[in-house]
Each structure stands twice: as structure tokens, then as C-alpha cells.
mmCIF file of C-alpha atoms in Angstrom:
data_model
loop_
_atom_site.group_PDB
_atom_site.id
_atom_site.type_symbol
_atom_site.label_atom_id
_atom_site.label_comp_id
_atom_site.label_asym_id
_atom_site.label_seq_id
_atom_site.Cartn_x
_atom_site.Cartn_y
_atom_site.Cartn_z
ATOM 1 C CA MET V 1 -3.312 5.151 -12.279
ATOM 2 C CA GLU V 2 -2.839 4.370 -15.814
ATOM 3 C CA THR V 3 -2.674 7.630 -17.223
ATOM 4 C CA SER V 4 0.577 9.271 -18.135
ATOM 5 C CA SER V 5 -0.246 13.064 -17.099
ATOM 6 C CA PRO V 6 2.621 14.964 -15.207
ATOM 7 C CA GLN V 7 0.877 14.709 -11.836
ATOM 8 C CA HIS V 8 1.097 10.860 -12.145
ATOM 9 C CA LEU V 9 3.827 10.340 -13.403
ATOM 10 C CA SER V 10 5.561 12.463 -10.099
ATOM 11 C CA ILE V 11 3.486 10.473 -7.904
ATOM 12 C CA LEU V 12 5.113 7.310 -9.459
ATOM 13 C CA GLU V 13 8.539 8.909 -9.301
ATOM 14 C CA ARG V 14 7.862 9.587 -6.099
ATOM 15 C CA ILE V 15 6.989 5.876 -5.305
ATOM 16 C CA GLY V 16 10.195 4.655 -7.347
ATOM 17 C CA LYS V 17 12.300 7.080 -5.125
ATOM 18 C CA ALA V 18 10.433 4.931 -2.160
ATOM 19 C CA LEU V 19 11.217 1.730 -3.108
ATOM 20 C CA GLY V 20 14.639 2.460 -4.599
ATOM 21 C CA LEU V 21 13.669 1.580 -8.819
ATOM 22 C CA GLY V 22 14.302 3.594 -11.597
ATOM 23 C CA ASN V 23 11.619 3.558 -13.392
ATOM 24 C CA ILE V 24 7.962 2.694 -12.753
ATOM 25 C CA TYR V 25 5.392 1.405 -15.004
ATOM 26 C CA PRO V 26 2.397 3.720 -15.650
ATOM 27 C CA GLY V 27 0.294 0.630 -16.908
ATOM 28 C CA SER V 28 -0.081 -0.550 -14.276
ATOM 29 C CA GLY V 29 -2.971 0.628 -12.843
ATOM 30 C CA LEU V 30 -5.967 -0.891 -10.620
ATOM 31 C CA ILE V 31 -3.573 -3.967 -8.388
ATOM 32 C CA PHE V 32 -5.962 -7.033 -7.425
ATOM 33 C CA ILE V 33 -4.641 -9.577 -4.925
ATOM 34 C CA THR V 34 -6.084 -12.356 -4.208
ATOM 35 C CA GLY V 35 -5.124 -13.078 -0.654
ATOM 36 C CA GLY V 36 -4.480 -10.106 1.559
ATOM 37 C CA THR V 37 -4.890 -12.015 4.219
ATOM 38 C CA GLY V 38 -1.751 -14.438 3.410
ATOM 39 C CA VAL V 39 1.475 -14.216 4.135
ATOM 40 C CA ILE V 40 2.383 -12.648 1.048
ATOM 41 C CA GLY V 41 -0.476 -11.086 0.067
ATOM 42 C CA HIS V 42 -0.506 -9.262 3.166
ATOM 43 C CA ARG V 43 2.556 -7.918 2.819
ATOM 44 C CA VAL V 44 2.734 -6.456 -0.662
ATOM 45 C CA ALA V 45 -0.492 -4.657 -0.123
ATOM 46 C CA GLN V 46 1.489 -3.106 2.884
ATOM 47 C CA ARG V 47 4.665 -2.707 1.019
ATOM 48 C CA LEU V 48 2.368 -0.979 -1.746
ATOM 49 C CA LEU V 49 -0.177 1.394 0.398
ATOM 50 C CA ASP V 50 3.578 2.542 2.246
ATOM 51 C CA VAL V 51 5.177 3.583 -0.350
ATOM 52 C CA GLY V 52 1.729 5.572 -1.601
ATOM 53 C CA TYR V 53 0.563 2.811 -3.487
ATOM 54 C CA SER V 54 -2.940 2.880 -2.840
ATOM 55 C CA HIS V 55 -4.443 2.063 -5.913
ATOM 56 C CA ILE V 56 -5.083 -1.726 -4.972
ATOM 57 C CA ARG V 57 -8.395 -4.252 -4.246
ATOM 58 C CA LEU V 58 -7.705 -7.082 -1.935
ATOM 59 C CA GLY V 59 -9.916 -10.049 -1.740
ATOM 60 C CA THR V 60 -10.594 -11.899 1.138
ATOM 61 C CA LYS V 61 -14.017 -13.503 2.808
ATOM 62 C CA HIS V 62 -12.261 -12.325 6.343
ATOM 63 C CA PRO V 63 -11.411 -8.407 6.312
ATOM 64 C CA GLU V 64 -10.696 -8.948 10.035
ATOM 65 C CA GLY V 65 -7.275 -10.572 8.870
ATOM 66 C CA LEU V 66 -6.826 -7.178 7.070
ATOM 67 C CA GLY V 67 -6.313 -4.771 9.863
ATOM 68 C CA ASP V 68 -3.555 -1.784 9.326
ATOM 69 C CA LEU V 69 -4.291 -2.798 6.146
ATOM 70 C CA LEU V 70 -7.569 -0.803 5.896
ATOM 71 C CA LYS V 71 -6.724 2.592 7.232
ATOM 72 C CA PRO V 72 -4.628 3.402 4.349
ATOM 73 C CA GLY V 73 -7.843 3.275 1.780
ATOM 74 C CA ALA V 74 -6.660 -0.122 0.069
ATOM 75 C CA GLU V 75 -10.009 -1.270 -1.186
ATOM 76 C CA THR V 76 -11.547 -4.604 -0.015
ATOM 77 C CA VAL V 77 -13.714 -6.900 -2.070
ATOM 78 C CA ASP V 78 -15.831 -10.610 -1.739
ATOM 79 C CA PHE V 79 -13.697 -13.075 -3.052
ATOM 80 C CA ALA V 80 -13.542 -16.450 -2.337
ATOM 81 C CA TRP V 81 -11.739 -19.105 -4.608
ATOM 82 C CA GLY V 82 -14.088 -21.355 -5.041
ATOM 83 C CA ASN V 83 -16.876 -19.110 -5.672
ATOM 84 C CA GLU V 84 -16.265 -18.458 -9.628
ATOM 85 C CA ASP V 85 -19.149 -15.997 -9.561
ATOM 86 C CA SER V 86 -17.453 -13.456 -7.697
ATOM 87 C CA TYR V 87 -14.401 -13.327 -9.654
ATOM 88 C CA GLU V 88 -16.092 -10.808 -12.159
ATOM 89 C CA LYS V 89 -16.516 -7.864 -9.877
ATOM 90 C CA ALA V 90 -13.041 -8.431 -8.048
ATOM 91 C CA LEU V 91 -11.149 -7.958 -11.122
ATOM 92 C CA LYS V 92 -13.398 -5.146 -12.754
ATOM 93 C CA GLY V 93 -11.145 -2.262 -13.707
ATOM 94 C CA VAL V 94 -7.931 -4.266 -12.983
ATOM 95 C CA LYS V 95 -4.830 -4.223 -14.562
ATOM 96 C CA SER V 96 -2.473 -6.481 -12.826
ATOM 97 C CA VAL V 97 -3.227 -9.211 -10.899
ATOM 98 C CA LEU V 98 -1.009 -11.195 -7.784
ATOM 99 C CA CYS V 99 -2.531 -14.396 -7.291
ATOM 100 C CA THR V 100 -1.870 -15.995 -4.407
ATOM 101 C CA VAL V 101 -3.796 -19.339 -4.848
ATOM 102 C CA PRO V 102 -5.328 -20.778 -1.056
ATOM 103 C CA TYR V 103 -3.808 -23.698 0.805
ATOM 104 C CA ILE V 104 -7.403 -25.217 0.357
ATOM 105 C CA GLU V 105 -8.239 -28.731 -1.146
ATOM 106 C CA GLY V 106 -9.316 -28.800 -4.978
ATOM 107 C CA TRP V 107 -7.827 -25.533 -5.666
ATOM 108 C CA LYS V 108 -6.381 -25.929 -8.895
ATOM 109 C CA ASP V 109 -9.906 -26.948 -10.415
ATOM 110 C CA HIS V 110 -10.635 -23.434 -10.070
ATOM 111 C CA PHE V 111 -7.630 -21.949 -12.006
ATOM 112 C CA PRO V 112 -8.878 -22.464 -14.870
ATOM 113 C CA ALA V 113 -11.619 -20.328 -14.610
ATOM 114 C CA PHE V 114 -9.948 -17.934 -12.473
ATOM 115 C CA PHE V 115 -7.456 -17.241 -15.511
ATOM 116 C CA ASN V 116 -9.897 -16.831 -18.123
ATOM 117 C CA ALA V 117 -11.544 -14.555 -16.064
ATOM 118 C CA CYS V 118 -8.284 -11.879 -15.791
ATOM 119 C CA LYS V 119 -7.920 -12.444 -19.157
ATOM 120 C CA ASN V 120 -11.913 -10.815 -20.319
ATOM 121 C CA ALA V 121 -11.398 -8.476 -18.138
ATOM 122 C CA GLY V 122 -8.814 -6.481 -19.485
ATOM 123 C CA VAL V 123 -6.559 -8.118 -16.545
ATOM 124 C CA LYS V 124 -2.514 -7.199 -18.542
ATOM 125 C CA HIS V 125 -0.214 -8.545 -16.158
ATOM 126 C CA PHE V 126 -0.180 -11.757 -14.424
ATOM 127 C CA VAL V 127 2.109 -13.104 -11.451
ATOM 128 C CA LYS V 128 1.511 -15.646 -9.851
ATOM 129 C CA LEU V 129 3.301 -17.094 -6.765
ATOM 130 C CA SER V 130 4.131 -20.879 -7.444
ATOM 131 C CA PHE V 131 6.583 -23.941 -5.930
ATOM 132 C CA TYR V 132 10.004 -24.246 -6.043
ATOM 133 C CA HIS V 133 10.482 -25.978 -10.108
ATOM 134 C CA ALA V 134 6.593 -26.360 -10.583
ATOM 135 C CA ARG V 135 7.067 -26.897 -13.862
ATOM 136 C CA ASP V 136 10.080 -29.220 -14.140
ATOM 137 C CA MET V 137 8.398 -32.288 -14.804
ATOM 138 C CA ALA V 138 11.097 -34.665 -14.263
ATOM 139 C CA GLY V 139 12.032 -32.874 -11.180
ATOM 140 C CA PRO V 140 12.132 -34.619 -7.255
ATOM 141 C CA MET V 141 9.406 -31.462 -6.886
ATOM 142 C CA GLN V 142 6.913 -33.820 -8.340
ATOM 143 C CA GLU V 143 6.889 -36.311 -5.588
ATOM 144 C CA ILE V 144 4.476 -32.830 -3.594
ATOM 145 C CA PRO V 145 1.586 -33.053 -4.996
ATOM 146 C CA LEU V 146 1.311 -28.823 -3.764
ATOM 147 C CA ALA V 147 4.164 -28.752 -6.292
ATOM 148 C CA ARG V 148 2.535 -31.010 -9.501
ATOM 149 C CA ASP V 149 -1.150 -28.882 -8.656
ATOM 150 C CA HIS V 150 1.228 -25.216 -9.366
ATOM 151 C CA GLY V 151 2.713 -26.821 -12.543
ATOM 152 C CA ILE V 152 0.281 -27.641 -14.337
ATOM 153 C CA CYS V 153 -1.240 -24.462 -13.547
ATOM 154 C CA ASP V 154 1.782 -22.804 -14.550
ATOM 155 C CA ASN V 155 2.283 -24.734 -17.486
ATOM 156 C CA TYR V 156 -1.316 -23.564 -18.632
ATOM 157 C CA VAL V 157 0.080 -19.401 -17.797
ATOM 158 C CA VAL V 158 3.133 -20.226 -20.178
ATOM 159 C CA GLU V 159 1.092 -21.439 -22.331
ATOM 160 C CA GLU V 160 -1.371 -19.778 -23.111
ATOM 161 C CA LEU V 161 -0.207 -16.331 -22.717
ATOM 162 C CA THR V 162 3.814 -16.637 -24.867
ATOM 163 C CA PRO V 163 4.006 -15.068 -27.885
ATOM 164 C CA ARG V 164 4.535 -17.494 -30.808
ATOM 165 C CA TYR V 165 3.889 -17.965 -34.698
ATOM 166 C CA ALA V 166 0.800 -19.268 -36.213
ATOM 167 C CA THR V 167 0.551 -20.911 -39.160
ATOM 168 C CA SER V 168 -2.662 -19.379 -41.443
ATOM 169 C CA VAL V 169 -4.245 -19.854 -45.011
ATOM 170 C CA MET V 170 -5.480 -17.755 -47.310
ATOM 171 C CA THR V 171 -8.193 -20.074 -48.458
ATOM 172 C CA GLY V 172 -9.069 -18.652 -51.455
ATOM 173 C CA ASP V 173 -5.508 -18.849 -53.371
ATOM 174 C CA MET V 174 -3.751 -21.352 -51.067
ATOM 175 C CA ASP V 175 -1.205 -18.735 -49.173
ATOM 176 C CA VAL V 176 0.838 -20.289 -46.287
ATOM 177 C CA GLY V 177 1.674 -17.323 -44.110
ATOM 178 C CA ASN V 178 2.911 -17.419 -40.507
ATOM 179 C CA ASP V 179 1.055 -15.017 -37.989
ATOM 180 C CA PHE V 180 2.520 -14.446 -34.911
ATOM 181 C CA ILE V 181 0.529 -14.229 -32.327
ATOM 182 C CA HIS V 182 1.062 -12.010 -28.737
ATOM 183 C CA PRO V 183 -1.521 -12.272 -26.400
ATOM 184 C CA GLU V 184 -2.688 -8.737 -24.566
ATOM 185 C CA MET V 185 -1.974 -10.047 -21.374
ATOM 186 C CA GLU V 186 1.640 -10.801 -20.029
ATOM 187 C CA PHE V 187 2.222 -13.137 -16.993
ATOM 188 C CA THR V 188 5.154 -13.470 -14.655
ATOM 189 C CA ILE V 189 5.971 -16.513 -12.422
ATOM 190 C CA LEU V 190 7.537 -16.944 -8.946
ATOM 191 C CA TYR V 191 8.748 -20.021 -7.300
ATOM 192 C CA ALA V 192 9.515 -20.240 -3.460
ATOM 193 C CA SER V 193 11.044 -22.566 -1.675
ATOM 194 C CA HIS V 194 9.734 -23.127 1.437
ATOM 195 C CA TYR V 195 8.360 -19.938 3.127
ATOM 196 C CA MET V 196 10.380 -19.385 6.947
ATOM 197 C CA SER V 197 6.629 -18.931 7.828
ATOM 198 C CA ASN V 198 5.765 -22.757 7.579
ATOM 199 C CA PRO V 199 6.081 -23.060 11.175
ATOM 200 C CA PHE V 200 3.809 -20.770 12.383
ATOM 201 C CA ILE V 201 1.256 -21.532 9.761
ATOM 202 C CA PHE V 202 1.755 -25.602 10.486
ATOM 203 C CA GLN V 203 2.614 -26.044 13.565
ATOM 204 C CA ARG V 204 1.533 -22.920 15.657
ATOM 205 C CA LYS V 205 -0.226 -25.101 18.446
ATOM 206 C CA LYS V 206 2.668 -26.768 19.187
ATOM 207 C CA LEU V 207 4.937 -23.926 19.683
ATOM 208 C CA GLU V 208 2.669 -22.608 22.199
ATOM 209 C CA SER V 209 2.219 -24.998 24.110
ATOM 210 C CA GLY V 210 3.336 -25.338 27.215
ATOM 211 C CA HIS V 211 5.938 -23.759 29.016
ATOM 212 C CA SER V 212 8.615 -24.958 26.019
ATOM 213 C CA GLY V 213 7.298 -25.757 22.528
ATOM 214 C CA ALA V 214 8.145 -28.182 20.126
ATOM 215 C CA PHE V 215 8.175 -28.437 15.965
ATOM 216 C CA TYR V 216 8.437 -31.704 13.975
ATOM 217 C CA GLY V 217 9.497 -33.348 11.104
ATOM 218 C CA ALA V 218 10.961 -36.314 9.062
ATOM 219 C CA SER V 219 14.369 -34.082 7.271
ATOM 220 C CA GLU V 220 16.553 -36.954 9.035
ATOM 221 C CA ASN V 221 18.461 -33.265 10.043
ATOM 222 C CA HIS V 222 19.312 -32.600 6.310
ATOM 223 C CA GLY V 223 18.812 -29.168 5.463
ATOM 224 C CA VAL V 224 16.250 -27.335 4.318
ATOM 225 C CA ASN V 225 16.300 -24.088 2.185
ATOM 226 C CA TYR V 226 13.587 -21.850 3.661
ATOM 227 C CA VAL V 227 13.205 -18.187 1.859
ATOM 228 C CA SER V 228 11.979 -14.922 3.608
ATOM 229 C CA PRO V 229 8.450 -14.164 2.463
ATOM 230 C CA ASN V 230 9.656 -10.565 3.324
ATOM 231 C CA ASP V 231 12.184 -11.399 0.286
ATOM 232 C CA VAL V 232 9.514 -12.720 -1.880
ATOM 233 C CA ALA V 233 7.229 -9.981 -1.086
ATOM 234 C CA GLU V 234 9.715 -7.437 -2.441
ATOM 235 C CA VAL V 235 9.963 -9.301 -5.896
ATOM 236 C CA ALA V 236 6.529 -9.235 -6.322
ATOM 237 C CA VAL V 237 6.297 -5.497 -5.646
ATOM 238 C CA ARG V 238 8.562 -4.785 -8.461
ATOM 239 C CA VAL V 239 7.649 -6.960 -10.480
ATOM 240 C CA LEU V 240 4.194 -5.759 -10.545
ATOM 241 C CA LEU V 241 5.309 -2.100 -10.925
ATOM 242 C CA GLU V 242 7.801 -2.461 -13.121
ATOM 243 C CA ARG V 243 6.191 -5.588 -15.767
ATOM 244 C CA LYS V 244 7.830 -4.483 -18.758
ATOM 245 C CA ASN V 245 11.520 -5.171 -17.032
ATOM 246 C CA HIS V 246 9.758 -9.200 -16.012
ATOM 247 C CA SER V 247 7.050 -9.765 -19.026
ATOM 248 C CA ASN V 248 6.797 -13.294 -19.746
ATOM 249 C CA LYS V 249 9.761 -14.173 -17.197
ATOM 250 C CA GLU V 250 9.989 -16.410 -14.167
ATOM 251 C CA TYR V 251 11.853 -16.792 -11.438
ATOM 252 C CA LEU V 252 13.154 -18.665 -8.442
ATOM 253 C CA LEU V 253 13.184 -17.685 -5.325
ATOM 254 C CA THR V 254 15.354 -19.269 -2.028
ATOM 255 C CA GLY V 255 17.121 -17.674 1.063
ATOM 256 C CA PRO V 256 20.756 -17.835 1.136
ATOM 257 C CA GLU V 257 21.335 -21.072 2.615
ATOM 258 C CA SER V 258 20.125 -24.815 3.515
ATOM 259 C CA ILE V 259 19.146 -24.588 7.547
ATOM 260 C CA ILE V 260 18.750 -27.938 9.843
ATOM 261 C CA GLY V 261 15.554 -28.620 12.196
ATOM 262 C CA GLN V 262 17.221 -28.076 15.516
ATOM 263 C CA GLN V 263 18.900 -24.114 13.641
ATOM 264 C CA VAL V 264 15.494 -23.222 13.168
ATOM 265 C CA ALA V 265 14.569 -24.747 16.956
ATOM 266 C CA TYR V 266 16.938 -22.453 18.248
ATOM 267 C CA LEU V 267 16.296 -19.598 16.562
ATOM 268 C CA LEU V 268 12.619 -19.590 17.593
ATOM 269 C CA SER V 269 13.119 -20.122 21.291
ATOM 270 C CA ASP V 270 15.131 -16.668 21.326
ATOM 271 C CA HIS V 271 12.188 -15.198 18.685
ATOM 272 C CA LEU V 272 9.388 -16.538 21.523
ATOM 273 C CA GLN V 273 11.425 -16.235 24.189
ATOM 274 C CA LYS V 274 10.679 -19.953 25.582
ATOM 275 C CA PRO V 275 12.730 -23.233 24.890
ATOM 276 C CA ILE V 276 11.668 -25.051 21.132
ATOM 277 C CA VAL V 277 13.185 -28.023 20.557
ATOM 278 C CA TYR V 278 13.033 -29.558 17.168
ATOM 279 C CA VAL V 279 11.691 -33.235 17.071
ATOM 280 C CA ASP V 280 13.017 -35.366 13.767
ATOM 281 C CA GLN V 281 10.255 -38.180 13.457
ATOM 282 C CA PRO V 282 10.648 -41.262 11.546
ATOM 283 C CA LEU V 283 8.338 -40.355 8.356
ATOM 284 C CA GLU V 284 6.087 -43.436 9.031
ATOM 285 C CA LYS V 285 5.798 -41.882 12.216
ATOM 286 C CA PHE V 286 5.647 -38.117 11.404
ATOM 287 C CA THR V 287 2.500 -39.017 8.659
ATOM 288 C CA ARG V 288 0.364 -41.429 11.250
ATOM 289 C CA GLU V 289 0.346 -38.479 13.704
ATOM 290 C CA MET V 290 -0.381 -36.008 11.274
ATOM 291 C CA LYS V 291 -2.999 -38.057 10.819
ATOM 292 C CA GLU V 292 -4.306 -38.082 13.992
ATOM 293 C CA ILE V 293 -4.766 -34.723 15.206
ATOM 294 C CA GLY V 294 -7.107 -34.503 12.492
ATOM 295 C CA GLU V 295 -5.141 -33.150 9.385
ATOM 296 C CA ALA V 296 -6.942 -33.419 5.941
ATOM 297 C CA ALA V 297 -5.683 -36.454 4.080
ATOM 298 C CA TRP V 298 -4.928 -33.924 1.374
ATOM 299 C CA VAL V 299 -2.618 -31.884 3.672
ATOM 300 C CA VAL V 300 -0.926 -34.980 5.340
ATOM 301 C CA SER V 301 0.377 -36.112 1.873
ATOM 302 C CA ASP V 302 1.611 -32.729 0.847
ATOM 303 C CA LEU V 303 3.404 -32.630 4.205
ATOM 304 C CA ALA V 304 4.491 -36.216 4.339
ATOM 305 C CA ALA V 305 5.564 -35.681 0.224
ATOM 306 C CA MET V 306 7.864 -32.441 1.942
ATOM 307 C CA GLU V 307 9.499 -34.071 4.642
ATOM 308 C CA ARG V 308 10.748 -36.735 2.114
ATOM 309 C CA ILE V 309 11.819 -34.457 -0.517
ATOM 310 C CA LYS V 310 14.093 -32.648 3.105
ATOM 311 C CA ALA V 311 15.343 -36.040 3.918
ATOM 312 C CA SER V 312 16.536 -36.872 0.595
ATOM 313 C CA GLY V 313 19.582 -33.710 1.062
ATOM 314 C CA VAL V 314 18.829 -31.829 -2.224
ATOM 315 C CA GLU V 315 17.572 -28.553 -0.594
ATOM 316 C CA GLU V 316 22.018 -28.813 0.691
ATOM 317 C CA ALA V 317 22.990 -28.811 -2.827
ATOM 318 C CA LYS V 318 24.752 -25.285 -4.091
ATOM 319 C CA ASP V 319 22.701 -25.692 -7.319
ATOM 320 C CA PHE V 320 19.752 -25.719 -5.074
ATOM 321 C CA LEU V 321 20.480 -22.480 -4.073
ATOM 322 C CA SER V 322 19.148 -19.400 -6.944
ATOM 323 C CA GLY V 323 20.807 -15.889 -7.255
ATOM 324 C CA ASP V 324 17.456 -14.432 -8.336
ATOM 325 C CA ILE V 325 16.096 -12.595 -5.310
ATOM 326 C CA GLU V 326 19.958 -10.360 -5.701
ATOM 327 C CA ILE V 327 19.222 -10.106 -8.962
ATOM 328 C CA ILE V 328 15.167 -8.107 -9.124
ATOM 329 C CA LEU V 329 16.730 -6.815 -5.172
ATOM 330 C CA GLY V 330 20.296 -5.221 -5.470
ATOM 331 C CA ARG V 331 21.120 -7.815 -2.440
ATOM 332 C CA LYS V 332 21.340 -10.898 -0.822
ATOM 333 C CA PRO V 333 18.032 -12.839 0.716
ATOM 334 C CA GLU V 334 17.069 -12.672 3.560
ATOM 335 C CA SER V 335 18.355 -15.399 6.644
ATOM 336 C CA PHE V 336 16.220 -17.245 9.180
ATOM 337 C CA LYS V 337 17.307 -14.959 12.268
ATOM 338 C CA GLU V 338 16.157 -11.607 9.652
ATOM 339 C CA TYR V 339 12.920 -12.677 9.263
ATOM 340 C CA LEU V 340 12.246 -13.118 12.659
ATOM 341 C CA GLY V 341 14.191 -10.491 13.571
ATOM 342 C CA ARG V 342 11.345 -8.624 11.445
ATOM 343 C CA SER V 343 8.450 -8.848 13.279
ATOM 344 C CA ASP V 344 6.570 -5.488 12.117
ATOM 345 C CA THR V 345 6.339 -7.458 9.226
ATOM 346 C CA MET V 346 4.665 -10.164 10.535
ATOM 347 C CA THR V 347 0.594 -10.578 9.316
ATOM 348 C CA PRO V 348 -1.811 -11.591 11.970
ATOM 349 C CA VAL V 349 -1.814 -15.299 11.090
ATOM 350 C CA GLU V 350 2.291 -15.710 11.922
ATOM 351 C CA ALA V 351 1.505 -13.467 15.247
ATOM 352 C CA GLY V 352 -1.557 -16.242 16.146
ATOM 353 C CA ALA V 353 -4.557 -14.995 14.447
ATOM 354 C CA PRO V 354 -7.038 -18.258 12.793
ATOM 355 C CA LEU V 355 -5.603 -19.599 9.959
ATOM 356 C CA GLY V 356 -9.005 -19.529 8.135
ATOM 357 C CA ILE V 357 -8.617 -15.626 7.327
ATOM 358 C CA ALA V 358 -5.853 -16.508 5.250
ATOM 359 C CA GLU V 359 -8.409 -17.647 2.541
#
């Protein structure tokens, strides 16, 4: 799909109309999505296939989690983030990458190897999902280990791929000159706030237990900003297909407002057709119970830090909100209610499949 033949351009024009885009970049080529079963990767793949862009490859250890994505003809490849030997085959012939790193321990240790494998494979556009303000090293999100890890990796991408001047010295006559270095690969980083799918991912068992369910937090009833995975995926689709418009750019993706736990519980009750309550706990108790139910220490550390940030009230501030989704998509971000109303877009994991298939 890299040629500029009349047939190819006609296909791109049709895809552009389906997405409401004026210009699809013909060099997007084969798109590799690292997490084909995740809440974002699955949606991006589905959206691309729905509009007729079938030149995609899905990386997964669990093809059973891809469901209907296999029917339209999406290519799959055995890919495991922790198995660096799987990178070369997964990236062969790829021109665009959507990097949705899995939520596994030590994922950042493998990031440089994957990034460099992308460069060696001739990838032209590297799109990475990240956490809100992960690169703001002085910001409050640095309390969260997950955000810090993303920030380290994001800085690596930006430093490697930002065009820059370099001084060169001619050793013969000692002439000094400035060379403009323009890396062959471009980047786009999408920084998202908390996903609206998080209650399903992290607290599915508690939501489903008994006649009534619950989800737990330690936000001290402060508002939390959740962003719809539908919006994040739609932004990713447009970034991938309109590379020239989004080259070497970074976007903040937030929901339309902050929302307290009780409001989320009410919406979940309506969606699941059963009573759901939000239980706000002291942070110490929240942390202890996460450990008691068997969560890994690194997961507990992330979740506890997130609750501390929520309890600070920082996400209630107007300047926490970003207008990037509206600028890119031409509409306002989805509300939590709108997200839940689009159950047809939910992934198997959101619908109750084992979490392991999301890797």
C-alpha cells in the first residue's frame, strides 16, 4: 500500500471519505500494532479494517483474543514484548508502528531494543501511547512509577528522532560546519489520562461479584479525568494515516470533565444492570487490600500512586483538560456515559475475557 498508482490512490480516497479526512498519506504502508488484543490496539485495528485499510499486522501471544479481527483478513504475528527475538519478524516490511506497551513488569527494559529494531527495519513512523504528562519531569504524575517509566522511554524517542543541527569539523583544513540531521523515522506521542475502561481491567472481579458489585479507590471523592479509549483509538487512526500532519508532535488526550467515583458507580450500575457502589478507602487500607488479594508489588505501587494523585484534586483543575482530541477529531471528547453506551466497540477484555490475552 505504498505505491501511488491510480488504484491505490482511489482506495485511499475512499478510506479518507469514510473517516472524514481530506488527505490520506500514501506512505503509511504496513501498520504494525504491538498489542492487537488491548483496549486501544484492538480498536485501532477494528477501525482500520472497517474503513477498508487491511494492510495491518497484529502482534499477539493470544490470537484467540482477536475475535472478529481475524475475519477481515488482518495479518497476525507471534509477538511478545519480553521476547526480543520476536521483533525482527514482526517488523519485516512495516512502515508504521503503533506501540501500545503491555502492562507487565519491566516493560521499559525492552523498549530501547524494540525502538532500535523499528529503526533497523526501516519503519518511517513510530506512534507511541503514553501516560498523561509523562515527560514533565517536574510534574505530579512523576509520583506514579508507570508514568516515570513512560517518560524515560518518551524522552528516548524524542531525543533520537528530533531533527537537529550537529557541528562537523573538516580535519584537513579545520573548517567547521553545521550539518542538519533529519532522522529517517518520525514520531508521534499520545499522552492519555486514565482510561474509562480501567474499572473493567483492574476491578472486574469486584464488579461482577454477587448480586451487587463494587469498585474501590482512595481518591477522597475528588474528581478524576477519564478519557474514552474510543477517542484515543480514533486519534491514533488519524495520526497513522495522516503522518505528515502529525509528524514529530505530542498530544495530550483527556476526557471532557472530571468525575467522582459515585458518578462512575451510577453509570456502571446502569451499564451492567446491577447495583454498583464506589467504596472510597483510606490510602493505607486500599494499598493493604490490593496486596491481600494477591496483586503484584509493582502493580500495587502504581495503583496506590494513582490514587494519591487523584486525591490531590489536580485532575479537577480546568488546566488539566486538553483540547487536542477536539482539534484532531473535530468533535468533543466522549463522556463516560457515551463510552459505556458504545458496547459494540468494547474489546473482549472489557467484556470479561481473561486479562492475560491483552499482552
